Structure formats: C-alpha cells, structure tokens
mmCIF file of C-alpha atoms in Angstrom:
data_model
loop_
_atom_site.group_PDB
_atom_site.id
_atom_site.type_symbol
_atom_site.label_atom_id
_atom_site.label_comp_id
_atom_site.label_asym_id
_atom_site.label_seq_id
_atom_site.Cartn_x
_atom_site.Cartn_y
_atom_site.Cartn_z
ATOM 1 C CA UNK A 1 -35.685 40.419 171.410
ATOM 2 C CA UNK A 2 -36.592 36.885 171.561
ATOM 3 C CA UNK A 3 -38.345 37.184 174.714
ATOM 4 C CA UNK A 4 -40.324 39.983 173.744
ATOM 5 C CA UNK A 5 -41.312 37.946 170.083
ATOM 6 C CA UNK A 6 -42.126 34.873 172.472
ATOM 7 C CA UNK A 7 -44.718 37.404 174.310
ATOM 8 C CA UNK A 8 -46.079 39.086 171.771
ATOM 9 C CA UNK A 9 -46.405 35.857 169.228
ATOM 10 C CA UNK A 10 -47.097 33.230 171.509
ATOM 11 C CA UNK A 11 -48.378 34.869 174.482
ATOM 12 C CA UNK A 12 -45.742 33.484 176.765
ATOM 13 C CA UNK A 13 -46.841 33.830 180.537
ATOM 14 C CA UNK A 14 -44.915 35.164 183.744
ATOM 15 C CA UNK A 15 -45.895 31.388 185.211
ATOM 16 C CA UNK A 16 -43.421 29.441 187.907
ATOM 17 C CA UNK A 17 -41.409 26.573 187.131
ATOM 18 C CA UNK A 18 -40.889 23.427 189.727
ATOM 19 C CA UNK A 19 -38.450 26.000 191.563
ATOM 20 C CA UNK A 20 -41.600 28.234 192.176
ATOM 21 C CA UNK A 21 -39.434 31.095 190.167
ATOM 22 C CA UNK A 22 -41.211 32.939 187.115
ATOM 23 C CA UNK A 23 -39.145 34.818 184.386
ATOM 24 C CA UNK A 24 -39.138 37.879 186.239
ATOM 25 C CA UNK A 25 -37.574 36.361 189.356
ATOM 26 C CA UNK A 26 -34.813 34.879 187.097
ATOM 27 C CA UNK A 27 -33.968 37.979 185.215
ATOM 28 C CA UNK A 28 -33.912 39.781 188.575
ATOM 29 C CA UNK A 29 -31.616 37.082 189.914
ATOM 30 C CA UNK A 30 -29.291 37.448 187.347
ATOM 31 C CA UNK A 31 -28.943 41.252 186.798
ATOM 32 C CA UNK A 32 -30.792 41.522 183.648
ATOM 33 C CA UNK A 33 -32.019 44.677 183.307
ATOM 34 C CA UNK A 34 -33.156 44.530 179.363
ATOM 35 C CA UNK A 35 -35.531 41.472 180.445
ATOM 36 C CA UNK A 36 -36.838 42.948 183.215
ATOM 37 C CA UNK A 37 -38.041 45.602 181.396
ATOM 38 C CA UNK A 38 -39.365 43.687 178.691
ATOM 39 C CA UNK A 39 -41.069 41.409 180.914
ATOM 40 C CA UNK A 40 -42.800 44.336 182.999
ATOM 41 C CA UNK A 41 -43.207 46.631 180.067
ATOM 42 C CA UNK A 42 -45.427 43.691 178.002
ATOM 43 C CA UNK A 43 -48.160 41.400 178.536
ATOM 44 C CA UNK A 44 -46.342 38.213 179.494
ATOM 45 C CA UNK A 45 -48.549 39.122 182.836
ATOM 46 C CA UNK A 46 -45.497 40.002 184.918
ATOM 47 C CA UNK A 47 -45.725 42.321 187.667
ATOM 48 C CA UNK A 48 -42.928 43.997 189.594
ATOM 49 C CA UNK A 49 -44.251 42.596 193.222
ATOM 50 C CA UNK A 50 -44.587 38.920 192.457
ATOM 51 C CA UNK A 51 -43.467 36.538 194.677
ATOM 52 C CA UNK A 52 -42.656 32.700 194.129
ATOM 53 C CA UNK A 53 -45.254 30.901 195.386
ATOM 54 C CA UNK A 54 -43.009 28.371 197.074
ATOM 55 C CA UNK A 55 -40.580 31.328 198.931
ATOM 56 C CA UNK A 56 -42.500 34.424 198.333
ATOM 57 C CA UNK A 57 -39.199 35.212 197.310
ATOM 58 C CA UNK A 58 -39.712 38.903 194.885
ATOM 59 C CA UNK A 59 -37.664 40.564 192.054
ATOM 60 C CA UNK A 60 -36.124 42.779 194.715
ATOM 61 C CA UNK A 61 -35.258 40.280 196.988
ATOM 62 C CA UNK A 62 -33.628 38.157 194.896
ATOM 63 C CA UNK A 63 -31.487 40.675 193.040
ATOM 64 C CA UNK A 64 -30.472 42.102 196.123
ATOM 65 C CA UNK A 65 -29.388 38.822 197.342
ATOM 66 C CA UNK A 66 -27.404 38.266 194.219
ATOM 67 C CA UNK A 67 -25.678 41.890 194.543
ATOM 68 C CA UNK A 68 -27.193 42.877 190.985
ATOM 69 C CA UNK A 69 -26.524 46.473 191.812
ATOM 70 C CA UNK A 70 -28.160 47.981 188.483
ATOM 71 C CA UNK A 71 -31.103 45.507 188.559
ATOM 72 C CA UNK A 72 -31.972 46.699 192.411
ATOM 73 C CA UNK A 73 -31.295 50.332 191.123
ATOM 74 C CA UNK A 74 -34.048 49.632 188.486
ATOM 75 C CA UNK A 75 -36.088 47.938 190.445
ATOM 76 C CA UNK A 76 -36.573 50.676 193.068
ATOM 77 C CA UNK A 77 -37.268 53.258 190.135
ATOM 78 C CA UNK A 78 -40.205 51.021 189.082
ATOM 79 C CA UNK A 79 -43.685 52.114 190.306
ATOM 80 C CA UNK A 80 -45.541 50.093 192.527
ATOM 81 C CA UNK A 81 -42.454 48.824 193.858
ATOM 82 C CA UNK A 82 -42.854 47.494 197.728
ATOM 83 C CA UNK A 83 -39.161 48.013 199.369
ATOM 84 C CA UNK A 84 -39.529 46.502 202.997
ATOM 85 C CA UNK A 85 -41.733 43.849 201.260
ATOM 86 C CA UNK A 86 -40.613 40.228 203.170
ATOM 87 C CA UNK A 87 -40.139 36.738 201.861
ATOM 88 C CA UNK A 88 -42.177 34.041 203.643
ATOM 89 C CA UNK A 89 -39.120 33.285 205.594
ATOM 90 C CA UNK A 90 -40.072 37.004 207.259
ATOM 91 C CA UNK A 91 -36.869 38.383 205.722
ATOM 92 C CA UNK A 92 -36.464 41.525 203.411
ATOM 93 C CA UNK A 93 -33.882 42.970 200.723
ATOM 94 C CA UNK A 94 -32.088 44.557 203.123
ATOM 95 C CA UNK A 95 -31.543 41.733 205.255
ATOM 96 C CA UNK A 96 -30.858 39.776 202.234
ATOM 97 C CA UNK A 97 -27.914 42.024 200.905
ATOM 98 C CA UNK A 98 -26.436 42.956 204.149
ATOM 99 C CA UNK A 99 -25.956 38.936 204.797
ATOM 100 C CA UNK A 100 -24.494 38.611 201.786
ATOM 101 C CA UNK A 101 -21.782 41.373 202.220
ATOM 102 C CA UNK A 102 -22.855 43.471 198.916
ATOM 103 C CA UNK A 103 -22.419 46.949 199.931
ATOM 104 C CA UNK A 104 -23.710 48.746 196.954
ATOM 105 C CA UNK A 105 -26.833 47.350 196.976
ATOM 106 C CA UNK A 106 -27.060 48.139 200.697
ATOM 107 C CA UNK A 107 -26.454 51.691 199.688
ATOM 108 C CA UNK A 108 -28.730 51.800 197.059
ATOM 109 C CA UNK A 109 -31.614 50.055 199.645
ATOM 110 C CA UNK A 110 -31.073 52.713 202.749
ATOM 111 C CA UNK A 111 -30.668 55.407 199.780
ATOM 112 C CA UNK A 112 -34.331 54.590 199.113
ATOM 113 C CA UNK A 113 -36.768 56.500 201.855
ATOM 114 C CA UNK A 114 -39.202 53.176 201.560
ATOM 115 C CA UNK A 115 -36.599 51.156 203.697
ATOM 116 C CA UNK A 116 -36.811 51.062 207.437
ATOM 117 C CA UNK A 117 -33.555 49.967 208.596
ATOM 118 C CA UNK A 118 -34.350 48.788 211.888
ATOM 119 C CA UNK A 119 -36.713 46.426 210.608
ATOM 120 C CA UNK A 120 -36.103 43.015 212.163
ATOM 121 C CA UNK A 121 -36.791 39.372 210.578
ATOM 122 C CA UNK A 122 -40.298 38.775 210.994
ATOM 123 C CA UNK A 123 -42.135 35.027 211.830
ATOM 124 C CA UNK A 124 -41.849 33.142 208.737
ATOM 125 C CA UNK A 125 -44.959 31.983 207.362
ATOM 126 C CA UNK A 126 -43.411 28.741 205.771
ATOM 127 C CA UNK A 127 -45.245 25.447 207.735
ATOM 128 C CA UNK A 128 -43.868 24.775 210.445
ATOM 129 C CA UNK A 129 -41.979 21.470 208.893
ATOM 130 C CA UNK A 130 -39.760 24.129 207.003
ATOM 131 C CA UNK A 131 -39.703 26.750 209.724
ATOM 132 C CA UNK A 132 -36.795 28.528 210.618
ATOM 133 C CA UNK A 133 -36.766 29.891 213.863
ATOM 134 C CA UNK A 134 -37.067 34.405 213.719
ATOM 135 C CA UNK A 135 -34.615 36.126 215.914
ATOM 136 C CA UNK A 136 -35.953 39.471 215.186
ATOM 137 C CA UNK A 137 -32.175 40.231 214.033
ATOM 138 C CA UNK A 138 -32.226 43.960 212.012
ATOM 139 C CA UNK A 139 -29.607 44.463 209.197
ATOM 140 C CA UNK A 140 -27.082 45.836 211.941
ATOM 141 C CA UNK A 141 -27.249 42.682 214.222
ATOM 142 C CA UNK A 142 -26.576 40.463 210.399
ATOM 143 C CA UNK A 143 -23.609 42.568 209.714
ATOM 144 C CA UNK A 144 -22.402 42.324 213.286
ATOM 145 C CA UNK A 145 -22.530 38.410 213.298
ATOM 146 C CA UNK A 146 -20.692 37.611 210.315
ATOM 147 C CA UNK A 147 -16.890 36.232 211.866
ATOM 148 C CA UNK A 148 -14.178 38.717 211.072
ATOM 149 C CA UNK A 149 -12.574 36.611 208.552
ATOM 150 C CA UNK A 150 -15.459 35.593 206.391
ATOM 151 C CA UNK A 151 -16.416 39.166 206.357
ATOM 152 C CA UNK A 152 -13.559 40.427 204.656
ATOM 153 C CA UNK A 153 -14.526 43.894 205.736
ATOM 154 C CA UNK A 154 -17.354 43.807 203.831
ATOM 155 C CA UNK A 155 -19.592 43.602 207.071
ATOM 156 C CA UNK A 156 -17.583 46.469 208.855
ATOM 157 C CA UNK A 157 -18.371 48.710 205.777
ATOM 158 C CA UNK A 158 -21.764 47.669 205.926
ATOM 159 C CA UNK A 159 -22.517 48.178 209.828
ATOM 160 C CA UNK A 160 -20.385 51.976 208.957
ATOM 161 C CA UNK A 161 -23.415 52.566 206.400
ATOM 162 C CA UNK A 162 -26.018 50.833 208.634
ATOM 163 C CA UNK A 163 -25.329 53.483 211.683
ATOM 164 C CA UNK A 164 -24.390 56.416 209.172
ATOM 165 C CA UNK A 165 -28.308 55.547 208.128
ATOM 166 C CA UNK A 166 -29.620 55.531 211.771
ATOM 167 C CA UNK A 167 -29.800 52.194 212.751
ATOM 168 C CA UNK A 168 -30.079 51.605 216.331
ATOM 169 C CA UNK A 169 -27.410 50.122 218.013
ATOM 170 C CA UNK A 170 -29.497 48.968 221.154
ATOM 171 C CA UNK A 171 -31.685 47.276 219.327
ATOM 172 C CA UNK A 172 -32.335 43.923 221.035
ATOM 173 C CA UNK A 173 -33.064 40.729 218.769
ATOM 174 C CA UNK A 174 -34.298 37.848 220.284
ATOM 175 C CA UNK A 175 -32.184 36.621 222.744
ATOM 176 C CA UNK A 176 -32.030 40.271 223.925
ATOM 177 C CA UNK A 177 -28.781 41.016 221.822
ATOM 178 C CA UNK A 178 -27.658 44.139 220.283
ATOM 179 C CA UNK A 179 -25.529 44.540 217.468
ATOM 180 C CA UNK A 180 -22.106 44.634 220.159
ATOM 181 C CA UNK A 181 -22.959 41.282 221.695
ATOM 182 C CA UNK A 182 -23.133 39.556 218.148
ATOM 183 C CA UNK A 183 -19.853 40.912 217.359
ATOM 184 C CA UNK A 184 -18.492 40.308 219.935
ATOM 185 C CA UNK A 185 -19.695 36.871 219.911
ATOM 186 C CA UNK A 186 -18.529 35.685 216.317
ATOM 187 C CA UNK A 187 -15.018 38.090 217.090
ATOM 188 C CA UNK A 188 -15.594 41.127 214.742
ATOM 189 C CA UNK A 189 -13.480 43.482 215.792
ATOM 190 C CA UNK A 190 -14.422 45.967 212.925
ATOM 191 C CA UNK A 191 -17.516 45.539 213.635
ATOM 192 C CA UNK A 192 -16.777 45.945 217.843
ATOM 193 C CA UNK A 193 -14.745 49.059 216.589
ATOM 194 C CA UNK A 194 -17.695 50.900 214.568
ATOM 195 C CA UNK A 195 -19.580 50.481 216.982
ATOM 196 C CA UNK A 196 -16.890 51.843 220.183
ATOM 197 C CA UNK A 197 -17.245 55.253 217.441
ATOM 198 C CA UNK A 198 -20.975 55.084 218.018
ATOM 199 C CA UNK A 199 -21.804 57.064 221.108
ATOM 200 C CA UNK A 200 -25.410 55.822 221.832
ATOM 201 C CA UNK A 201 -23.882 52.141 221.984
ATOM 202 C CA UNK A 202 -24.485 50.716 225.512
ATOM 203 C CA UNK A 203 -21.500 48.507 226.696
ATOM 204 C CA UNK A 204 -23.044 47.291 229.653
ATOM 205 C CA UNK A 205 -26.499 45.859 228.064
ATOM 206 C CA UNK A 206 -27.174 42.332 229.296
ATOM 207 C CA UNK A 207 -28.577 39.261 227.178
ATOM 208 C CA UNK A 208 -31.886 37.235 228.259
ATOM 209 C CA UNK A 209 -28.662 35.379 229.747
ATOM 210 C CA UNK A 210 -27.564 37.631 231.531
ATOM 211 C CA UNK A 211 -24.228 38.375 229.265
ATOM 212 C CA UNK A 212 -22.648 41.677 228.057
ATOM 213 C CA UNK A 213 -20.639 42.060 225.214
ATOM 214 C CA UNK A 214 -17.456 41.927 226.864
ATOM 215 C CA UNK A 215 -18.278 38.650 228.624
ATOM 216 C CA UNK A 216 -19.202 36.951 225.380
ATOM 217 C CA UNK A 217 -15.501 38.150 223.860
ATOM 218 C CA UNK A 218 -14.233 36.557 226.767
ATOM 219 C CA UNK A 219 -16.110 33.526 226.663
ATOM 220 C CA UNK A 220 -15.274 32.571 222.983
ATOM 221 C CA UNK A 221 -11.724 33.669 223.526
ATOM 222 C CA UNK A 222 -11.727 36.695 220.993
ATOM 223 C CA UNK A 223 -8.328 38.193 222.527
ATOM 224 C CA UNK A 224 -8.552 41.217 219.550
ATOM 225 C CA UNK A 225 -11.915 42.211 220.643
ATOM 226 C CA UNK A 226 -10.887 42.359 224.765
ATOM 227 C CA UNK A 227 -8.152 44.597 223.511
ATOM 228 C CA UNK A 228 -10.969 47.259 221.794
ATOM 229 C CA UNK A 229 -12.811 46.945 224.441
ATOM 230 C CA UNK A 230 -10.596 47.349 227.564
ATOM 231 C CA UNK A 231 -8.625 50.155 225.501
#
C-alpha cells in the first residue's frame, strides 16, 4: 500500500540506485509478487523488461537466480515478457537458475515455449576490464559441472529435466566439451549416470584437447565415475 501511495502521491520513479538496481529488480529479487504488480500495474515508470544499467541484469533474471518460484511464475504470465532475454554478462534465466540448483524455477523456465534450452552463454558485453571469458556452456553443460557434493542432487535433477526437455547432450561449449566431459571432470556421477540413460550421448567425443570423458575421470581421479562408465 505504501508503495503504491508513494506512486500515486509523490510520483515515485522506477530509477536505479548506486547498485544500478530499480524497485522492480528488488521486488523481483526478493519474491515479491504484490510489488511487482504494483510497480508494473502504476506509473512509477516500471516496465517488466528493464535491465540495470550497470548488469543488464532483468526482473526475470534476477528472480530466477534467487529461486523466487512464484515471482518467475508471474513474471512469465506478464505480457511483453522477453524469456531468453541475456544479462550483459551474455547469460540468461535459465542459465542463472540451473547454476544455482533451483529446480522449480527451472521447470517453470523450460515449461515456458519462449525458452530455448540449448542456448549457450553468449560474449558479454561488459568492457573488457570486467570481462569474463564466454564458454558457450548451455544449461546442461552448468548442471553437469557442478562437483557431486556441492550439488546435492540438485544438479542431477536438473540435467533429468534438462534432457526430458530436449537438450542436446553433444552439444560442444568452448573447449569442445559436452555435458559428459564436464561431469566427468568435476566427478558427478549423477550427472555421468543421466546421461549413460541418454542414448544420443556420445562416449567417445574428444575435447579441443584431445580428451574424452572417460580420460578426464581418470585424470582427476574420480574412481565412482570409472565405475559408471566401465560398467
């Protein structure tokens, strides 16, 4: 209520703070449906697809990062809504809430017809100065890299949901990886075993350094994974 008397009265404005992050961004980063719909639905100026000017950071992406379930749920419903939208950093909600392990916002995202879910992290546009360096990673290859014990399964669920959605597991990121040779790489074995129940996978796909999965495994001494994938 007092936002909306602060909009109406005063004609409070959907402006950035120092962070670069307007009302809208906050209420979306915190779950709060009732203000994002008072913010949208008035004339504070506020409009579903704003971005921080610093991150380019939207409503979407950052209550997808946050896991605000019922705020992403909203979101999506709004019109005008841009889904695959990215971040400066070349990153989208998808990517956001599959690296943060929050599986029923990834549901509610690959529910949505809007999101490609092969879509890889895109060149950041950030100078150069604050630049972090694209691997073209999709969703699956994020799940996938996540070690098995800071997962805590959340990642195996999510690569499940990823596949169930038709993601590609050949899909090559940078470094000419696919989703196996991450896994196998940080030693995800739920990961490694989602995808052994994903027929398309191909076992014997090589890195830009010449490395399958099972030779990373071996290499970082993940004895669990060698055991899925010699069974």
């Amino acid at each position: 209520r007092l936002v909306q008397e602060l909009v109406e009265e005063h004609g409070a404005q959907s402006l950035p703070d120092r962070k670069g992050l307007t009302p809208l961004l906050y209420a979306a980063q915190a779950g709060n449906v009732a203000m994002l719909s008072t913010l949208l639905d008035s004339s504070s100026g506020a409009h579903v697809n704003e971005e921080s000017p610093s991150s380019g950071a939207r409503a979407l992406h950052l209550a997808s990062q946050s896991g605000e379930y019922r705020a992403v749920r909203w979101l999506l419903s709004r019109a005008g809504i841009e889904p695959a939208a990215r971040d400066h950093y070349g990153v989208n909600a998808l990517h956001k809430a599959v690296a943060f392990g929050h599986v029923p916002v990834v549901q509610a995202l690959l529910a949505d017809q809007r999101m490609p879910v092969d879509a890889p992290v895109e060149e950041p546009s950030v100078p150069s100065s604050y630049e972090a360096i694209s691997g073209r990673e999709t969703a699956l290859h994020l799940a996938a890299k996540h070690s098995y014990h800071f997962a805590h399964m959340a990642h195996t669920r999510l690569a499940e949901l990823l596949l169930h959605a038709g993601a590609d597991p050949n899909a090559r990121c940078a470094r000419g990886r696919t989703a196996a040779h991450h896994a196998a790489q940080a030693g995800n074995a739920g990961v490694i075993a989602c995808l052994l129940g994903c027929a398309a996978t191909d076992w014997s796909a090589r890195d830009l350094d010449g490395r399958t999965p099972r030779e990373l495994a071996r290499e970082k001494g993940h004895s669990d994974v060698l055991e899925l994938l010699v069974a």
